[in-house]
Short mmCIF file of C-alpha atoms in Angstrom, two decimals:
data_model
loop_
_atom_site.label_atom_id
_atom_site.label_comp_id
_atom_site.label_asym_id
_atom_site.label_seq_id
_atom_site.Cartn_x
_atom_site.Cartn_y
_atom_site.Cartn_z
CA UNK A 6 -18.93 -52.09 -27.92
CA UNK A 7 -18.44 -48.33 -27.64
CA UNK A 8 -21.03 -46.04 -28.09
CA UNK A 9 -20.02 -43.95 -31.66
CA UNK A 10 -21.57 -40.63 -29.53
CA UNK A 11 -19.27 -41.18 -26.63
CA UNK A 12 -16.40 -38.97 -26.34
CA UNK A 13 -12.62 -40.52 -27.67
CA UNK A 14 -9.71 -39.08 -25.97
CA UNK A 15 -10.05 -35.50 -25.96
CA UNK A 16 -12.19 -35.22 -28.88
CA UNK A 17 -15.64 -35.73 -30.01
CA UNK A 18 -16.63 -38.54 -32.02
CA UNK A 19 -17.85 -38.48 -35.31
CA UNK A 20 -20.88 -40.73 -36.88
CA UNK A 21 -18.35 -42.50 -39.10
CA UNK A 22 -16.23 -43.18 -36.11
CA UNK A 23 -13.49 -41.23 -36.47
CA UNK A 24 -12.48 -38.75 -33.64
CA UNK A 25 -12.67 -35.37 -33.64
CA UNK A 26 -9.67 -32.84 -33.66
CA UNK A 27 -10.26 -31.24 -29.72
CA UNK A 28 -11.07 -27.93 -29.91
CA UNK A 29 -8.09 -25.70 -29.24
CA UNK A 30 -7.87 -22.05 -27.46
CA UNK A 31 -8.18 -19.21 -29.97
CA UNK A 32 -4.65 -16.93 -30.13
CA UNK A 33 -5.14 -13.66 -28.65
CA UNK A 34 -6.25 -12.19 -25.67
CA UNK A 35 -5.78 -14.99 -22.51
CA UNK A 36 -9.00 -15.99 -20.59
CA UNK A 37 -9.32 -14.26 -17.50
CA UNK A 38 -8.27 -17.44 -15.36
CA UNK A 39 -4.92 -17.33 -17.44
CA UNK A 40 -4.02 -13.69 -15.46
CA UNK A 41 -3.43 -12.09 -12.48
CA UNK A 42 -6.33 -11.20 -10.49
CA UNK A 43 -8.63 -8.37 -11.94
CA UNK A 44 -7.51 -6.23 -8.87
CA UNK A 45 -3.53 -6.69 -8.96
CA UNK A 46 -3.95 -6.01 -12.35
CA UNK A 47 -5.70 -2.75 -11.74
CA UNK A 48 -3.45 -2.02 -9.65
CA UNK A 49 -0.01 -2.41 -11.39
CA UNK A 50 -1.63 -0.99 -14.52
CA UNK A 51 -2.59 2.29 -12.49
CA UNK A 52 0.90 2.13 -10.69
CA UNK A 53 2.76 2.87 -14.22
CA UNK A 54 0.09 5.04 -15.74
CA UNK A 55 -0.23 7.64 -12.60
CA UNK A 56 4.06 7.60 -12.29
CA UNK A 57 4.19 8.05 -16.32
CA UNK A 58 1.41 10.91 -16.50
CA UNK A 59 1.06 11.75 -13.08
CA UNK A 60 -2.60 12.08 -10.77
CA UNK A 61 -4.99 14.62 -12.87
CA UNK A 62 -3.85 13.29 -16.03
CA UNK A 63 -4.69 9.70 -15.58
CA UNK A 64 -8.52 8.85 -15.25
CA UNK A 65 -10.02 5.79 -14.07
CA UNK A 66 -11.52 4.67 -17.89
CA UNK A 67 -8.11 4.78 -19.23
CA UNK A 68 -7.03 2.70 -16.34
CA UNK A 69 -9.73 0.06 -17.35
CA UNK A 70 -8.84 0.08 -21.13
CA UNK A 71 -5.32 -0.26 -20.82
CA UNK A 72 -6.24 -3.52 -18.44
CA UNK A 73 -9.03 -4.63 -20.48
CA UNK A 74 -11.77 -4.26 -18.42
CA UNK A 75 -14.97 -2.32 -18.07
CA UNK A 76 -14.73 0.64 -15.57
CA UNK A 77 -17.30 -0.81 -13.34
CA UNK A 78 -15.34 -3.26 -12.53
CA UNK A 79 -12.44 -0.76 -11.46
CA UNK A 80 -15.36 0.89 -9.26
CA UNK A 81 -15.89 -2.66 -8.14
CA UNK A 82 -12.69 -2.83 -5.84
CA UNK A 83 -12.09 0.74 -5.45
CA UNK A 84 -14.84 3.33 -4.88
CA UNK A 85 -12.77 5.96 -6.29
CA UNK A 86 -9.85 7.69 -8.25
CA UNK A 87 -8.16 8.85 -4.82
CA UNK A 88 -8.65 5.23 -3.04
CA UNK A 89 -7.08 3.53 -6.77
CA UNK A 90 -4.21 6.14 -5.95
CA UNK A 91 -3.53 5.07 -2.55
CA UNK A 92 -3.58 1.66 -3.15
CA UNK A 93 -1.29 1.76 -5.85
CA UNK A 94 1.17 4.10 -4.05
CA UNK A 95 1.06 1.56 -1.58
CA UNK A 96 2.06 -1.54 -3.73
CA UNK A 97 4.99 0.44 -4.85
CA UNK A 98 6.12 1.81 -1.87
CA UNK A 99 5.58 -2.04 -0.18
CA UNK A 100 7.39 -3.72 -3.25
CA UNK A 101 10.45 -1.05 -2.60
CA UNK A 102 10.30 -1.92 0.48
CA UNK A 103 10.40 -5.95 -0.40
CA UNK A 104 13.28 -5.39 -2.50
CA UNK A 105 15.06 -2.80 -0.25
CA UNK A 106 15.26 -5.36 2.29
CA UNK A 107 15.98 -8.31 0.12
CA UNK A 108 19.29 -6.48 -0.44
CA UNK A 109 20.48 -5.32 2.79
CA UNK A 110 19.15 -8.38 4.88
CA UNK A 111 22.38 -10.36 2.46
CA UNK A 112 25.17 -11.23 4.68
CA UNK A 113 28.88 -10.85 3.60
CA UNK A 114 28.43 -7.58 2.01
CA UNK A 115 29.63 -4.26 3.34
CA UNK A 116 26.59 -1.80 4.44
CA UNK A 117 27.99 0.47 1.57
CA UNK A 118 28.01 -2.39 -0.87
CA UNK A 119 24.53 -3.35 -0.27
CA UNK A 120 23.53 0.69 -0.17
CA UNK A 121 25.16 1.00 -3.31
CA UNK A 122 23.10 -2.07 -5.02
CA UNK A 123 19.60 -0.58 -4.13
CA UNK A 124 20.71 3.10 -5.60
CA UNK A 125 21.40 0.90 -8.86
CA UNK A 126 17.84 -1.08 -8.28
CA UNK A 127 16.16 2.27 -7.78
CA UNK A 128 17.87 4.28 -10.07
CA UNK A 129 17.40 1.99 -13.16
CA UNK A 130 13.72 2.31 -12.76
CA UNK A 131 11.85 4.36 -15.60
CA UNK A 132 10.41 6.94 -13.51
CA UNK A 133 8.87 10.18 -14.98
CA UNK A 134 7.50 11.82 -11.80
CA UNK A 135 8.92 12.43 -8.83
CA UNK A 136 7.58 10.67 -5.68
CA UNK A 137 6.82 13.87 -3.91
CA UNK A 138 5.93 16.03 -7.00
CA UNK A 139 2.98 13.26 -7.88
CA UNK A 140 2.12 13.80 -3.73
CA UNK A 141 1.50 17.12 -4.07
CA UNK A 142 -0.50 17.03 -7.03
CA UNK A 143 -2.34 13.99 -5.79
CA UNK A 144 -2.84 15.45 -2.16
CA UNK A 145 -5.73 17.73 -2.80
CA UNK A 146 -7.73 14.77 -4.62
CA UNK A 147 -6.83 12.73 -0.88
CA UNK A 148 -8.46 12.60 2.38
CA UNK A 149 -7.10 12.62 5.78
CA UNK A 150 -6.62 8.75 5.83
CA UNK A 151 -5.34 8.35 2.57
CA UNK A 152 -2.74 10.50 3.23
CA UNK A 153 -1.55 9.37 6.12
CA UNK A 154 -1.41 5.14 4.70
CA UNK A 155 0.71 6.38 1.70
CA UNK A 156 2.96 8.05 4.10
CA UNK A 157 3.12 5.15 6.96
CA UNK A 158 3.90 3.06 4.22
CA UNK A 159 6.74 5.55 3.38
CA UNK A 160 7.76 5.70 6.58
CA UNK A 161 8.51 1.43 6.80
CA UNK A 162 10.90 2.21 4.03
CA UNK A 163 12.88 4.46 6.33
CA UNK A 164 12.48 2.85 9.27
CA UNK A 165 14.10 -0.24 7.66
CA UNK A 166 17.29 1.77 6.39
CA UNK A 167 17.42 3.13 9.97
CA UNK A 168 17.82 0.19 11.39
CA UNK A 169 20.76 -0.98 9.21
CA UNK A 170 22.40 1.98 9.51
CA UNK A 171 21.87 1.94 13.56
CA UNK A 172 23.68 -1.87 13.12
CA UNK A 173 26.78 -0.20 11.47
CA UNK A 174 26.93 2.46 13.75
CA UNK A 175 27.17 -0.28 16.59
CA UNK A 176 29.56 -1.91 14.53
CA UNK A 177 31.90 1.02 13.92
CA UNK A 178 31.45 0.59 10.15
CA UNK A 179 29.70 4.34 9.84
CA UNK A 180 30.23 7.53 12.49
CA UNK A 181 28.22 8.30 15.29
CA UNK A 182 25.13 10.03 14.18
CA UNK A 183 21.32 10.01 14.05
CA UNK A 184 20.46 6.99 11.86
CA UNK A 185 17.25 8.09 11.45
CA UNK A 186 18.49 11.60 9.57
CA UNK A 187 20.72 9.11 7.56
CA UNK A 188 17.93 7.22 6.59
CA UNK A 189 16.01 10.06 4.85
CA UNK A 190 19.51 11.79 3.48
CA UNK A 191 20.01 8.84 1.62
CA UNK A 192 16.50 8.45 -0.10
CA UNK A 193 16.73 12.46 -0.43
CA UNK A 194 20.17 11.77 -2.90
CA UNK A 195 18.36 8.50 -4.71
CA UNK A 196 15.60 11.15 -5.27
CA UNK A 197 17.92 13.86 -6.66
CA UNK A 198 19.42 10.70 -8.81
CA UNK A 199 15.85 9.91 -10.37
CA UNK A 200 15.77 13.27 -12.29
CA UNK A 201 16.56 12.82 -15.75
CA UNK A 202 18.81 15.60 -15.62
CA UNK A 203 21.15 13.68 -13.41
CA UNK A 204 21.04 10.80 -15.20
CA UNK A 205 21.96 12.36 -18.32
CA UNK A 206 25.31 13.44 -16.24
CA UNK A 207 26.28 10.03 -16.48
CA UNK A 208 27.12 7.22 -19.02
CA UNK A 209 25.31 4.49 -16.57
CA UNK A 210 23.26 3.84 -13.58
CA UNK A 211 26.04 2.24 -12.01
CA UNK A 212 27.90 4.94 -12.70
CA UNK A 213 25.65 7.57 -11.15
CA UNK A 214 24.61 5.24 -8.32
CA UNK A 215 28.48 5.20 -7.54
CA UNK A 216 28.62 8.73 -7.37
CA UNK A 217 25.77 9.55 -4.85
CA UNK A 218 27.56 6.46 -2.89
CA UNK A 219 30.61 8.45 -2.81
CA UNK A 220 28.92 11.56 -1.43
CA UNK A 221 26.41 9.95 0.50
CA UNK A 222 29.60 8.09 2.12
CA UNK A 223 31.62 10.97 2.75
CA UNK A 224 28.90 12.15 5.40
CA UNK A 225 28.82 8.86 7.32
CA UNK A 226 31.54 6.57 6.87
#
């Protein structure tokens, strides 16, 4: 004979035998084990705040409200504003890169297919600060080292789209020419395309990607 205080399924039992409804999860906020971990959220969170409001504006307690923790814990993994900032210029910059190379490494595509489908990727992005205008704001607040990671991990970026355009050279898709110089042209133009006054130009990304395509081509194919 059962004992009337053992558990029943995945409820309680009561005195009078009958079982329990289990307790179920509270709506709202998920448990901690339910999200990503405390640091990649930090990080993505203070990815989209210091792009939206740029370096001074953004401080490290907002960053910790907005991911619903206490700002000890963002001192926890990073011992400061400037090594929070490098970090997360580095997950973007290595994500880019992730998804850069997702698209040309495709095979059956033209190089200025595959060119043209990361100026859409890049351009559709909500972006209110430029890449080099949050630099220079940032680069006081940054040491030596920090500066130098955020721009090695620039630098992969390039070196990729150097290497593809060094294939089509070989392959007589594009001209002659240094790919290296092509490399940085290219991100100068997606740059130039992530100002909202370009974009208002244009009735679509794909529209405005095509465009820089079409000038960006007339140099090197």
């Amino acid at each position: 004979m059962s004992n009337p205080h053992d558990s029943a399924s995945n409820g309680a039992v009561r005195p009078d035998g009958e079982a329990r409804e289990p307790q179920r999860r509270s709506p709202g906020r998920p448990r901690r084990e339910d999200r990503m971990p405390v640091r990649d959220e930090i990080l993505k969170t203070a990815s989209v705040l210091f792009m939206e409001e740029g370096y001074e504006a953004v401080s490290l307690s907002g960053i910790a409200e907005r991911c619903g923790v206490t700002k000890a814990s963002v001192y926890y993994h990073f011992e400061g504003k400037p090594a929070l900032f490098t970090a997360a210029v580095i997950r973007m910059l290595q994500l880019a890169l992730a998804g850069t190379r997702r698209v040309l490494d495709q095979e059956g595509k033209s190089l200025r297919l595959r060119l043209q489908e990361v100026a859409e990727r890049r351009l559709s992005r909500i972006q209110h600060i430029e890449f080099e205008a949050l630099m220079r704001e940032a680069s006081h607040y940054l040491d030596d080292r920090q500066r130098t990671a955020i721009r090695e991990a620039e630098q992969e970026l390039h070196d990729l789209l150097s290497l593809h355009f060094a294939r089509a050279i070989a392959d007589g898709e594009i001209r002659k020419g240094d790919s290296m110089l092509m490399a940085h042209s290219y991100t100068a133009l997606l740059m130039i395309g992530n100002r909202q006054a370009a974009k208002n130009m244009y009735a679509s990304t794909t529209e405005l990607a095509s465009q820089i395509m079409d000038m960006f081509w007339a140099g090197v194919g």
